[in-house]
JSON list of C-alpha atoms in Angstrom, two decimals:
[
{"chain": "E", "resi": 1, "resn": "UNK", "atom": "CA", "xyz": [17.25, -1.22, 3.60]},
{"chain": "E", "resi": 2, "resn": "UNK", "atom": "CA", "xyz": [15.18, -4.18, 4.16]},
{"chain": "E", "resi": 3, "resn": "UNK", "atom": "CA", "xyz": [11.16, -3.35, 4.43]},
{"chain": "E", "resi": 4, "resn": "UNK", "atom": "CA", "xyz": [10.28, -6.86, 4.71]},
{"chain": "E", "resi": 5, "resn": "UNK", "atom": "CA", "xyz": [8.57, -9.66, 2.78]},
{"chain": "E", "resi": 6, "resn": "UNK", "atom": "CA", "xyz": [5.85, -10.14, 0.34]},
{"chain": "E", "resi": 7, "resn": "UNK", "atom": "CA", "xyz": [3.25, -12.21, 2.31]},
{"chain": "E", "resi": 8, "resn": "UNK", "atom": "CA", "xyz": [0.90, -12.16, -0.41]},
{"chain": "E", "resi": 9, "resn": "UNK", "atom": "CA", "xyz": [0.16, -11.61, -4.00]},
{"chain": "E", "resi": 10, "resn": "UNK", "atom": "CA", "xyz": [-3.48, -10.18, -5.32]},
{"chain": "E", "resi": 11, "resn": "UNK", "atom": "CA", "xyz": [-4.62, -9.31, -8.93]},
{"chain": "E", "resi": 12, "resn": "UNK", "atom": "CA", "xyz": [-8.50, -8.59, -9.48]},
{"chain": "E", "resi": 13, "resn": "UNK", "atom": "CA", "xyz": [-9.15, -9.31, -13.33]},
{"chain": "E", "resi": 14, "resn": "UNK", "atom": "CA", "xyz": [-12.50, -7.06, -13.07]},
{"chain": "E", "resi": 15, "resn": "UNK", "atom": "CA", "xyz": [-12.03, -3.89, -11.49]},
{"chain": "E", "resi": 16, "resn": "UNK", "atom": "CA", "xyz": [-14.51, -4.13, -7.99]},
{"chain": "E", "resi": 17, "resn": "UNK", "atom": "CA", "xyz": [-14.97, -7.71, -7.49]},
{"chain": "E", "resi": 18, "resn": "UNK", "atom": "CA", "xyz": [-13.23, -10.26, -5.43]},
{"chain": "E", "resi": 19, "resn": "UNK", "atom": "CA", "xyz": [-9.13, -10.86, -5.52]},
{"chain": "E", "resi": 20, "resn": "UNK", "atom": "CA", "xyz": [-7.48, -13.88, -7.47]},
{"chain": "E", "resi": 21, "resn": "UNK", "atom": "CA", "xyz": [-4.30, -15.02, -4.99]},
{"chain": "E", "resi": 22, "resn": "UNK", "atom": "CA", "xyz": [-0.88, -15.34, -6.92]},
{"chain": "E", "resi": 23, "resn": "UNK", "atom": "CA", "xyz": [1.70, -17.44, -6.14]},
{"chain": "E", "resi": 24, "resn": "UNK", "atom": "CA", "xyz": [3.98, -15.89, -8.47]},
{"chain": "E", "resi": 25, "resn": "UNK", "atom": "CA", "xyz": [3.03, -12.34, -10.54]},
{"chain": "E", "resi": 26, "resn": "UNK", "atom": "CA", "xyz": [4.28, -11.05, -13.71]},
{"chain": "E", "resi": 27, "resn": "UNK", "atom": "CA", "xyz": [4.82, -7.33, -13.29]},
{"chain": "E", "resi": 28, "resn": "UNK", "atom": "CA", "xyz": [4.43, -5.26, -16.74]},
{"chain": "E", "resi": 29, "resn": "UNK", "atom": "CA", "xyz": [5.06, -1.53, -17.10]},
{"chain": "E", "resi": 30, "resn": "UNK", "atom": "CA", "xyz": [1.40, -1.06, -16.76]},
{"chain": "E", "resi": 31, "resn": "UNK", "atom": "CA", "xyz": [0.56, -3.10, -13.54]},
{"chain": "E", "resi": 32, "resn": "UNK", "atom": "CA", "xyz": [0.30, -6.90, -12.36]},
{"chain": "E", "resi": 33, "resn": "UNK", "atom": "CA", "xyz": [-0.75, -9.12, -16.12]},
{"chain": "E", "resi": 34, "resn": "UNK", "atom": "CA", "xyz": [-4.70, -9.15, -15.86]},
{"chain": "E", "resi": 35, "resn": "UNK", "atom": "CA", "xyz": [-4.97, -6.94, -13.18]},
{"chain": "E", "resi": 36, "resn": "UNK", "atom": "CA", "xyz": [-8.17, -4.47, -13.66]},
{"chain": "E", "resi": 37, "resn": "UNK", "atom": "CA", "xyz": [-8.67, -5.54, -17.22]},
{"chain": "E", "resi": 38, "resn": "UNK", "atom": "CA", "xyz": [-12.30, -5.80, -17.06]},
{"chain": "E", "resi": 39, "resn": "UNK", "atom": "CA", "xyz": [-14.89, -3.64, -15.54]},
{"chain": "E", "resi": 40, "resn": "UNK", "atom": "CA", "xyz": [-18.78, -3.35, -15.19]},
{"chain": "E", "resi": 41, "resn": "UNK", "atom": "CA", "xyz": [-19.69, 0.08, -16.76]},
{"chain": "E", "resi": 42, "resn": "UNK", "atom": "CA", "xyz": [-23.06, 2.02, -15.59]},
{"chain": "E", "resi": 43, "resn": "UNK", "atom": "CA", "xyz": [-25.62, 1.75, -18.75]},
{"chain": "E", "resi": 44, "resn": "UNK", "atom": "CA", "xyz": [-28.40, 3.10, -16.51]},
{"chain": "E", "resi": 45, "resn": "UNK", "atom": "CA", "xyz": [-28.43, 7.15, -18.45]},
{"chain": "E", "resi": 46, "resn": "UNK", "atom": "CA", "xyz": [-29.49, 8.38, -15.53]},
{"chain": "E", "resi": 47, "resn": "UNK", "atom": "CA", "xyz": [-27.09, 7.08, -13.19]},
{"chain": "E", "resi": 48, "resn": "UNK", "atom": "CA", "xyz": [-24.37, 9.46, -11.77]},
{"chain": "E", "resi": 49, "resn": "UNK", "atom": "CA", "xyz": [-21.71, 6.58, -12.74]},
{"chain": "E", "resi": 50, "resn": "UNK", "atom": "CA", "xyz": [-23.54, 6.46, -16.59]},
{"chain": "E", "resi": 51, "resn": "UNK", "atom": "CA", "xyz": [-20.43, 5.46, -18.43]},
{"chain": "E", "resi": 52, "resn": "UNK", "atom": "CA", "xyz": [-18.26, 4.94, -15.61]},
{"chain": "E", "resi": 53, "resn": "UNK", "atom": "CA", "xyz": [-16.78, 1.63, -13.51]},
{"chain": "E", "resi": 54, "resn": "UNK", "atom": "CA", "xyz": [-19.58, 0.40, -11.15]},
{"chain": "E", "resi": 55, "resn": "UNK", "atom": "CA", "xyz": [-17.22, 0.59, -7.88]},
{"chain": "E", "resi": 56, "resn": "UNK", "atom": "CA", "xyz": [-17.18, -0.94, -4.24]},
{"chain": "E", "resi": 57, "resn": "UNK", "atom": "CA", "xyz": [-18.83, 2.75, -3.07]},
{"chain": "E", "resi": 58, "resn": "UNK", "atom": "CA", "xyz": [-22.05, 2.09, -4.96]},
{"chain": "E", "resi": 59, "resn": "UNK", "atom": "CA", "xyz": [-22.01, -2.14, -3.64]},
{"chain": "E", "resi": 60, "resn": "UNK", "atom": "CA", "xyz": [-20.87, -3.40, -0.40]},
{"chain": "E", "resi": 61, "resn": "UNK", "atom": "CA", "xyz": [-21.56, -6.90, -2.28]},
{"chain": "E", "resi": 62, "resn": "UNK", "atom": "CA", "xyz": [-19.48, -6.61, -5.72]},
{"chain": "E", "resi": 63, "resn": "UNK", "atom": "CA", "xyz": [-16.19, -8.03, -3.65]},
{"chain": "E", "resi": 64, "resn": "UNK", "atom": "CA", "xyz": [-17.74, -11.31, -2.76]},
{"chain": "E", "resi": 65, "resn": "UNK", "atom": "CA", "xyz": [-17.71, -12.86, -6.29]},
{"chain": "E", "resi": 66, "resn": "UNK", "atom": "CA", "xyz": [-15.75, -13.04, -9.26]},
{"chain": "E", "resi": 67, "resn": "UNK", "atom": "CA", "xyz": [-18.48, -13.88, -11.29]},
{"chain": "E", "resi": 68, "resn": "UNK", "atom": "CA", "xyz": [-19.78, -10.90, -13.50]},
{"chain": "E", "resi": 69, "resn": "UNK", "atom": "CA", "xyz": [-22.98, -12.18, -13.97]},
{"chain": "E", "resi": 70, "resn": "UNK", "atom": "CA", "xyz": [-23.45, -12.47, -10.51]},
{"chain": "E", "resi": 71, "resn": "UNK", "atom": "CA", "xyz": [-22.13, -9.19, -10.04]},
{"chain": "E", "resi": 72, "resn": "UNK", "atom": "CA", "xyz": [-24.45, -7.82, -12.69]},
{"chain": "E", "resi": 73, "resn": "UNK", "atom": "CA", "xyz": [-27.02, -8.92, -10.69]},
{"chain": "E", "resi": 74, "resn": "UNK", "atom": "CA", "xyz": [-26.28, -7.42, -7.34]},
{"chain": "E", "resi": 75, "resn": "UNK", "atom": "CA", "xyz": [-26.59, -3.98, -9.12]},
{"chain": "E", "resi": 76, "resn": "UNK", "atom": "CA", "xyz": [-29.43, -4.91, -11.27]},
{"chain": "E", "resi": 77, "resn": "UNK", "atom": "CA", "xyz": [-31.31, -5.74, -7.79]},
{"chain": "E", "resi": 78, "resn": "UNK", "atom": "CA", "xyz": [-30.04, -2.09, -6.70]},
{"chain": "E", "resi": 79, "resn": "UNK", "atom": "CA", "xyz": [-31.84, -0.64, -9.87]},
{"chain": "E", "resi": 80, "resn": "UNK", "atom": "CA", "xyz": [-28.62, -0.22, -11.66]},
{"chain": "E", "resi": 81, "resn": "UNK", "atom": "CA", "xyz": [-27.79, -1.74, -15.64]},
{"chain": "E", "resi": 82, "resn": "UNK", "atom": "CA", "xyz": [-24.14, -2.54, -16.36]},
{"chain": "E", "resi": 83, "resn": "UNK", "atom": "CA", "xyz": [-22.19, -4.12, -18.78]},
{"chain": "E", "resi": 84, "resn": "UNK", "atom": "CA", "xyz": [-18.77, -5.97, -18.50]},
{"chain": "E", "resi": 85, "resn": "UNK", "atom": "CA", "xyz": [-16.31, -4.15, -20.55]},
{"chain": "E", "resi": 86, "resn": "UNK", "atom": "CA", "xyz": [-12.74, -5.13, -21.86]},
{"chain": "E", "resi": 87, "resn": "UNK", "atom": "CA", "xyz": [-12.10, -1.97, -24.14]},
{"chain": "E", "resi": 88, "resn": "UNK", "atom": "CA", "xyz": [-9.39, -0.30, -22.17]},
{"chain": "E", "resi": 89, "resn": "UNK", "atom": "CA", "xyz": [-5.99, -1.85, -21.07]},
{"chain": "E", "resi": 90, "resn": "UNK", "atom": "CA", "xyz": [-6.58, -0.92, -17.56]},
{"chain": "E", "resi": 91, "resn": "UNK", "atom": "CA", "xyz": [-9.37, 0.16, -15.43]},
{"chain": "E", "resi": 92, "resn": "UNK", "atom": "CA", "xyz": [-7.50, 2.07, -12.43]},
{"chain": "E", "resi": 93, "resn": "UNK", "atom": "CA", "xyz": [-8.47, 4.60, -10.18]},
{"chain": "E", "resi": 94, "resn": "UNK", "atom": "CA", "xyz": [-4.85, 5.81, -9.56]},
{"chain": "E", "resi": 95, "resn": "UNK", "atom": "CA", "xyz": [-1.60, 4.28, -9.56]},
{"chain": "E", "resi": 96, "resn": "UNK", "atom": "CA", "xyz": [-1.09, 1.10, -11.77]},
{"chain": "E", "resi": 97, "resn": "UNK", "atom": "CA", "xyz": [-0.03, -1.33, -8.17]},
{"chain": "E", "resi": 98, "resn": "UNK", "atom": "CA", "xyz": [-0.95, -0.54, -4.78]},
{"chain": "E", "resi": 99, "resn": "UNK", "atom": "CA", "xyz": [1.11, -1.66, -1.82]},
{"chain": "E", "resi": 100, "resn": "UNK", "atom": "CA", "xyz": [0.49, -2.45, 1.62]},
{"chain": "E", "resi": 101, "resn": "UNK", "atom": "CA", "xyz": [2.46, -3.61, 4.85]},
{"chain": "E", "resi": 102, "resn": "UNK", "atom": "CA", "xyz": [0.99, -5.23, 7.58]},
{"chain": "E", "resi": 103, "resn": "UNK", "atom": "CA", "xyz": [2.70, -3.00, 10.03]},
{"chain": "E", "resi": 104, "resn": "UNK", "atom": "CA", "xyz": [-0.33, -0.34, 8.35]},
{"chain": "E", "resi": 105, "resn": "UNK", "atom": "CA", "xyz": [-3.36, -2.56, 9.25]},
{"chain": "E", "resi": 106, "resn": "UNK", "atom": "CA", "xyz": [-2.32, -2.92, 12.65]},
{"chain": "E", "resi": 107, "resn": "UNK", "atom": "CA", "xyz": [-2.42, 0.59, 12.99]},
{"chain": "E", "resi": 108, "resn": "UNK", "atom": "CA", "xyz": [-5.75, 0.32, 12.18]},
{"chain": "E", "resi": 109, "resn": "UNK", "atom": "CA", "xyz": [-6.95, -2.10, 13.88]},
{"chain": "E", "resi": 110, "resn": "UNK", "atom": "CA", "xyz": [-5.70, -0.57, 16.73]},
{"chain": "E", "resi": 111, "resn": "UNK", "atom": "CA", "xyz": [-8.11, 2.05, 16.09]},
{"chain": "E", "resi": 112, "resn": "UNK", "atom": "CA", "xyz": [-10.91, -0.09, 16.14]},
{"chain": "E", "resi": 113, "resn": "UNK", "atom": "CA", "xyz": [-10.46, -2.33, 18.52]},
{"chain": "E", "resi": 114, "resn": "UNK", "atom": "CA", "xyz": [-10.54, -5.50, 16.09]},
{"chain": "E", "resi": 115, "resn": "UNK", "atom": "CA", "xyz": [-8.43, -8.00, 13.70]},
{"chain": "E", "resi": 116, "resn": "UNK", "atom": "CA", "xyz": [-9.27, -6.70, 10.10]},
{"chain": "E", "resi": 117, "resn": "UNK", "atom": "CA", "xyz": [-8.39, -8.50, 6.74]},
{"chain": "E", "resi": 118, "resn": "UNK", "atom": "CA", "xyz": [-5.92, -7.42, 4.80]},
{"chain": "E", "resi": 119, "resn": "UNK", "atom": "CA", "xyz": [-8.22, -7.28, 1.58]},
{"chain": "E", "resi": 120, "resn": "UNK", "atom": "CA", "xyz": [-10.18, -5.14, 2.73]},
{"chain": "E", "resi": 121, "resn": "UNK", "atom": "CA", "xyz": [-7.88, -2.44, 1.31]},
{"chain": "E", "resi": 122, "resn": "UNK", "atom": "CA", "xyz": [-7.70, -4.18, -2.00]},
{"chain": "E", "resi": 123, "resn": "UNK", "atom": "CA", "xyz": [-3.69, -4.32, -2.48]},
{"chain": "E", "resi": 124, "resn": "UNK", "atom": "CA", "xyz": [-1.77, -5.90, -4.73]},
{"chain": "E", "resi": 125, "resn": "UNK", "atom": "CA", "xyz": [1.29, -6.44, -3.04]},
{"chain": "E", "resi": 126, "resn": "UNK", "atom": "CA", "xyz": [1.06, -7.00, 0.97]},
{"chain": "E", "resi": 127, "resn": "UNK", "atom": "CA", "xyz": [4.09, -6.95, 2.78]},
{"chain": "E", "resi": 128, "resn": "UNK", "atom": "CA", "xyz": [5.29, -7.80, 6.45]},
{"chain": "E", "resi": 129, "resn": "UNK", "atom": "CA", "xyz": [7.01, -5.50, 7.16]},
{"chain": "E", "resi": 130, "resn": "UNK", "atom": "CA", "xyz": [10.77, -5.85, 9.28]},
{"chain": "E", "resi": 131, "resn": "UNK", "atom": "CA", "xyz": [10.52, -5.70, 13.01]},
{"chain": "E", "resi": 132, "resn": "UNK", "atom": "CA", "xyz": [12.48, -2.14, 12.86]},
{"chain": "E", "resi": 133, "resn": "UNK", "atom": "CA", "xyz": [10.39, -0.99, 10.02]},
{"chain": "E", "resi": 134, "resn": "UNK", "atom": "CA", "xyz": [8.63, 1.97, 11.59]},
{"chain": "E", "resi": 135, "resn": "UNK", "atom": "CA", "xyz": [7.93, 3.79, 8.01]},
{"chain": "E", "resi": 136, "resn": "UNK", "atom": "CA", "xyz": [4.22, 4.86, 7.23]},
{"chain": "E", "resi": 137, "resn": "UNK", "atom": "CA", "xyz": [2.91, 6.04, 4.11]},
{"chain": "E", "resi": 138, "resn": "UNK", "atom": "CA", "xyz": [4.31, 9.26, 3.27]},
{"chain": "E", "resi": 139, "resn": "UNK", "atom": "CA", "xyz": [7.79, 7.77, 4.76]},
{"chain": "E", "resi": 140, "resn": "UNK", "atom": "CA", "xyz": [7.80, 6.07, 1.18]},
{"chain": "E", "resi": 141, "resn": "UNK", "atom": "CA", "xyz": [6.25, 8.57, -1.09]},
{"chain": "E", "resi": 142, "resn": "UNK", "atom": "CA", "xyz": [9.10, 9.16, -3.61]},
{"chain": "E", "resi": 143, "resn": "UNK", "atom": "CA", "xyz": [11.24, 6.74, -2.56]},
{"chain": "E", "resi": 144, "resn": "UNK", "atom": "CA", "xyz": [12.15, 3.45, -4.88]},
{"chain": "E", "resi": 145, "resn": "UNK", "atom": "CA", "xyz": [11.64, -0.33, -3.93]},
{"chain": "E", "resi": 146, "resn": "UNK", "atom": "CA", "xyz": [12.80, -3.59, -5.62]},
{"chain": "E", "resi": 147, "resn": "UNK", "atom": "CA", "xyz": [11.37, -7.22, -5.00]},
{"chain": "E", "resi": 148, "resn": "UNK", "atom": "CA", "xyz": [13.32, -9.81, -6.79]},
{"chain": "E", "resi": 149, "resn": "UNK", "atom": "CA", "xyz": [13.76, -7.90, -10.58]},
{"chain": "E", "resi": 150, "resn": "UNK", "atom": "CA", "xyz": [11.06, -5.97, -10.43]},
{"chain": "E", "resi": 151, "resn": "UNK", "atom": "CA", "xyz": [11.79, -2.10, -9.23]},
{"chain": "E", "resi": 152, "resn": "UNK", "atom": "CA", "xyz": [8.49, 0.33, -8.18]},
{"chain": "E", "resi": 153, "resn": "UNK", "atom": "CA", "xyz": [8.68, 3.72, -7.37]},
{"chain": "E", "resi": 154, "resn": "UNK", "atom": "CA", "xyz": [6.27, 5.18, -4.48]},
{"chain": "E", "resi": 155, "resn": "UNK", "atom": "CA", "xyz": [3.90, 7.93, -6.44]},
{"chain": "E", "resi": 156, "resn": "UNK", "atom": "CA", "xyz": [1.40, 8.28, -4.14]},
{"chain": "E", "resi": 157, "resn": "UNK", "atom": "CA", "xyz": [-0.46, 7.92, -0.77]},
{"chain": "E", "resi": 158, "resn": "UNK", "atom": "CA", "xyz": [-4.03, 5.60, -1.18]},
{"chain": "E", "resi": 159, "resn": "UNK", "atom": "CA", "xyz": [-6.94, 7.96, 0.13]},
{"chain": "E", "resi": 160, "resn": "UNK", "atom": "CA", "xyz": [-9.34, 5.82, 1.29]},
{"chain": "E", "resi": 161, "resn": "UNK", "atom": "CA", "xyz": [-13.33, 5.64, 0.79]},
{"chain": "E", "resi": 162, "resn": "UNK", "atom": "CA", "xyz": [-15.83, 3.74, 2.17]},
{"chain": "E", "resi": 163, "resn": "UNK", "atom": "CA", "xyz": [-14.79, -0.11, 0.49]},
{"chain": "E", "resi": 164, "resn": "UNK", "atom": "CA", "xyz": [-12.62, -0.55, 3.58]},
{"chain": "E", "resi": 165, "resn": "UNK", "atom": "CA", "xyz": [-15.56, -0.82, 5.74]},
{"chain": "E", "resi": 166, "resn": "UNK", "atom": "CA", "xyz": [-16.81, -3.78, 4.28]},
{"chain": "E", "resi": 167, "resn": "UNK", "atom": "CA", "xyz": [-16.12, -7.23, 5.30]},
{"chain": "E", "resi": 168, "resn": "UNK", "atom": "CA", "xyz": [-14.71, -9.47, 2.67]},
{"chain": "E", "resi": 169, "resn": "UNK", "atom": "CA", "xyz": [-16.82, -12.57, 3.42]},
{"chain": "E", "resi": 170, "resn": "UNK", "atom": "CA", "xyz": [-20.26, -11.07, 4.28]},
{"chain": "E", "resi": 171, "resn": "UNK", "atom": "CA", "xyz": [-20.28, -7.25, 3.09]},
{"chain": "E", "resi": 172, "resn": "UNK", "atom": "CA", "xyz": [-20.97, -6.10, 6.31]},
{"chain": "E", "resi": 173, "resn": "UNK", "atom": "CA", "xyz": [-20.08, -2.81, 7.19]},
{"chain": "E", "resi": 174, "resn": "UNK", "atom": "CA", "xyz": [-18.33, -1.52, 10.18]},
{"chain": "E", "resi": 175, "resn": "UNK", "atom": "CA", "xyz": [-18.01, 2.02, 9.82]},
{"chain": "E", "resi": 176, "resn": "UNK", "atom": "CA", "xyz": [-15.33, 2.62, 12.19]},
{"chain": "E", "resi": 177, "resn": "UNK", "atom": "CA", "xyz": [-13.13, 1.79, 9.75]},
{"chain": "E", "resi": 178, "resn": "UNK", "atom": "CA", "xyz": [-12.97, 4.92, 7.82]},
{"chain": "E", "resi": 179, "resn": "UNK", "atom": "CA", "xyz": [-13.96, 7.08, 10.65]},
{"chain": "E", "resi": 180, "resn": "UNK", "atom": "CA", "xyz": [-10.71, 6.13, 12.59]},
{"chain": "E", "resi": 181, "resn": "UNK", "atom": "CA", "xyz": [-9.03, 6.27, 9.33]},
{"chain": "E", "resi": 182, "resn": "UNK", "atom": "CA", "xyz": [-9.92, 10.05, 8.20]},
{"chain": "E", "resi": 183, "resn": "UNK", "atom": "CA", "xyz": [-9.73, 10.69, 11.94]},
{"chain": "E", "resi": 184, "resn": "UNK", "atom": "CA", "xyz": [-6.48, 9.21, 13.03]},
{"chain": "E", "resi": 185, "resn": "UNK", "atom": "CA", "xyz": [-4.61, 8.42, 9.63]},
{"chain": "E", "resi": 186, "resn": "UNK", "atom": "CA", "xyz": [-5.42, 11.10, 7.40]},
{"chain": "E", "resi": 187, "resn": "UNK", "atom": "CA", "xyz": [-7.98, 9.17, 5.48]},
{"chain": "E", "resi": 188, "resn": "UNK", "atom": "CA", "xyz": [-4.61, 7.11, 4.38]},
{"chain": "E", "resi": 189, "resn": "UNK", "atom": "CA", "xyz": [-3.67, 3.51, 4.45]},
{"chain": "E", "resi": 190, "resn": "UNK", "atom": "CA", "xyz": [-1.30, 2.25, 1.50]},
{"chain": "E", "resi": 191, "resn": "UNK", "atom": "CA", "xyz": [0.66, 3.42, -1.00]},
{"chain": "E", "resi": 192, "resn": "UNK", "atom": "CA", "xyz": [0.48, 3.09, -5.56]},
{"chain": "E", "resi": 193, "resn": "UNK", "atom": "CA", "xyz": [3.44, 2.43, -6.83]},
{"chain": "E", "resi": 194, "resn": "UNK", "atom": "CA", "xyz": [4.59, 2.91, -10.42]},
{"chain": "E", "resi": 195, "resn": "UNK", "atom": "CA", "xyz": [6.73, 0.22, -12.52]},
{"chain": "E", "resi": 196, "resn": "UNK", "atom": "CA", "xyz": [10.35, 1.45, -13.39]},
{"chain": "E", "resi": 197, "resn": "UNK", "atom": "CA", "xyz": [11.49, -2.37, -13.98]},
{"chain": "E", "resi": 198, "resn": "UNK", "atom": "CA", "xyz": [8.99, -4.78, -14.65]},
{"chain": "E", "resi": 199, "resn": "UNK", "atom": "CA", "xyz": [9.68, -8.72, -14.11]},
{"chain": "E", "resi": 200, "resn": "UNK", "atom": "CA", "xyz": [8.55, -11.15, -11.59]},
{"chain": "E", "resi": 201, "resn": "UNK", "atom": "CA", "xyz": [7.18, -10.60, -8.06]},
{"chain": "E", "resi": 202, "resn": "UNK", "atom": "CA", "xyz": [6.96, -14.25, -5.78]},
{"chain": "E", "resi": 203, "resn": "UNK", "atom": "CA", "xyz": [5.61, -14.91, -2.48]},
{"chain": "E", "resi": 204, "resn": "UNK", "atom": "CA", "xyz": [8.19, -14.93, -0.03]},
{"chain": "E", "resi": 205, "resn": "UNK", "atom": "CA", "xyz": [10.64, -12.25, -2.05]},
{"chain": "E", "resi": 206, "resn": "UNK", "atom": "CA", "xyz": [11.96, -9.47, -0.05]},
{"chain": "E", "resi": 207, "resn": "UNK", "atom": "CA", "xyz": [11.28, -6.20, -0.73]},
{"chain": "E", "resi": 208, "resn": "UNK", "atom": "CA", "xyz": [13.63, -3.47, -0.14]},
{"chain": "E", "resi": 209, "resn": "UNK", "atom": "CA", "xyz": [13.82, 0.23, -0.46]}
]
């Protein structure tokens, strides 16, 4: 079956701040190459996140540069020390690639009454989905999906906190967002996918389940 095309291709070398495009991605069995392989981790000892990836819930700001040091600074301003860090092979939350289709964010922003960015959900692969596509999230849960040589399997739905709310160019927040969302959606909007086949993902590939 034919779920539609891959509009778009995102990596985000350090986990939290702002999305590199790709024209082209090479898929490994761990994730997209260089995706999440940096992170700022809390120094502050007191800090709940001591240890820990400084994340999009504590900074509405980290997403608007890909600059560390500039990132750094937006949590040294909120009273919070961090340190880039490139020990681990991955910093995930979940699932190693996170998927989205279109055909998702216009449920959403039928919810809220506006046009909302894509990255606001932070994907790596977003998808347009077929005019007769009428799958949502747990539709795909379990199910397998190839683009080009690269085959994924669906783990998982993507619970959502409150990054979504953020606007990508100013941080602003608009609440709604996650209130329709945990309302309306079951605090769900994408899927994580795990790699069965790595290989090559481009731009314009179809992807098909």
């Amino acid at each position: 079956m034919d779920l539609g095309t891959v509009a778009a291709l995102w990596r985000y070398p350090v986990k939290s701040l702002r999305s590199e495009p790709l024209r082209c991605a090479r898929v490994l069995a761990d994730g997209l190459e260089g995706d999440r392989s940096a992170a700022l981790i809390v120094q502050s000892p007191l800090h709940a996140r001591a240890g820990k990836p400084y994340r999009g819930k504590e900074s509405s700001q980290l997403h608007l540069t890909t600059d560390p040091e500039t990132a750094a600074s937006y949590a040294h301003d909120a009273g919070v020390d961090v340190a880039l860090d490139r020990e681990q092979p991955r910093y995930f939350d979940a699932g190693a690639i996170s998927l989205l289709l279109d055909l998702w964010v216009r449920d959403v922003e039928a919810l809220v009454g506006e046009r909302l960015d894509p990255l606001r959900w932070r994907p790596n692969l977003y998808v347009t989905a077929a005019p007769y596509v009428t799958l949502r999230e747990a539709d795909l849960i379990g199910r397998t999906v190839r683009a080009a040589n690269v085959v994924l399997r669906v783990v998982a739905a993507i619970r959502r906190c409150v990054t979504p709310t953020y606007d990508i160019a100013t941080g602003e927040s608009l609440p709604a967002v996650l209130s329709e969302v945990a309302l309306r959606r079951e605090n769900v909007v994408g899927v994580y996918c795990e790699v069965l086949e790595p290989g090559e993902i481009t731009v314009g590939d179809a992807l098909t389940v």
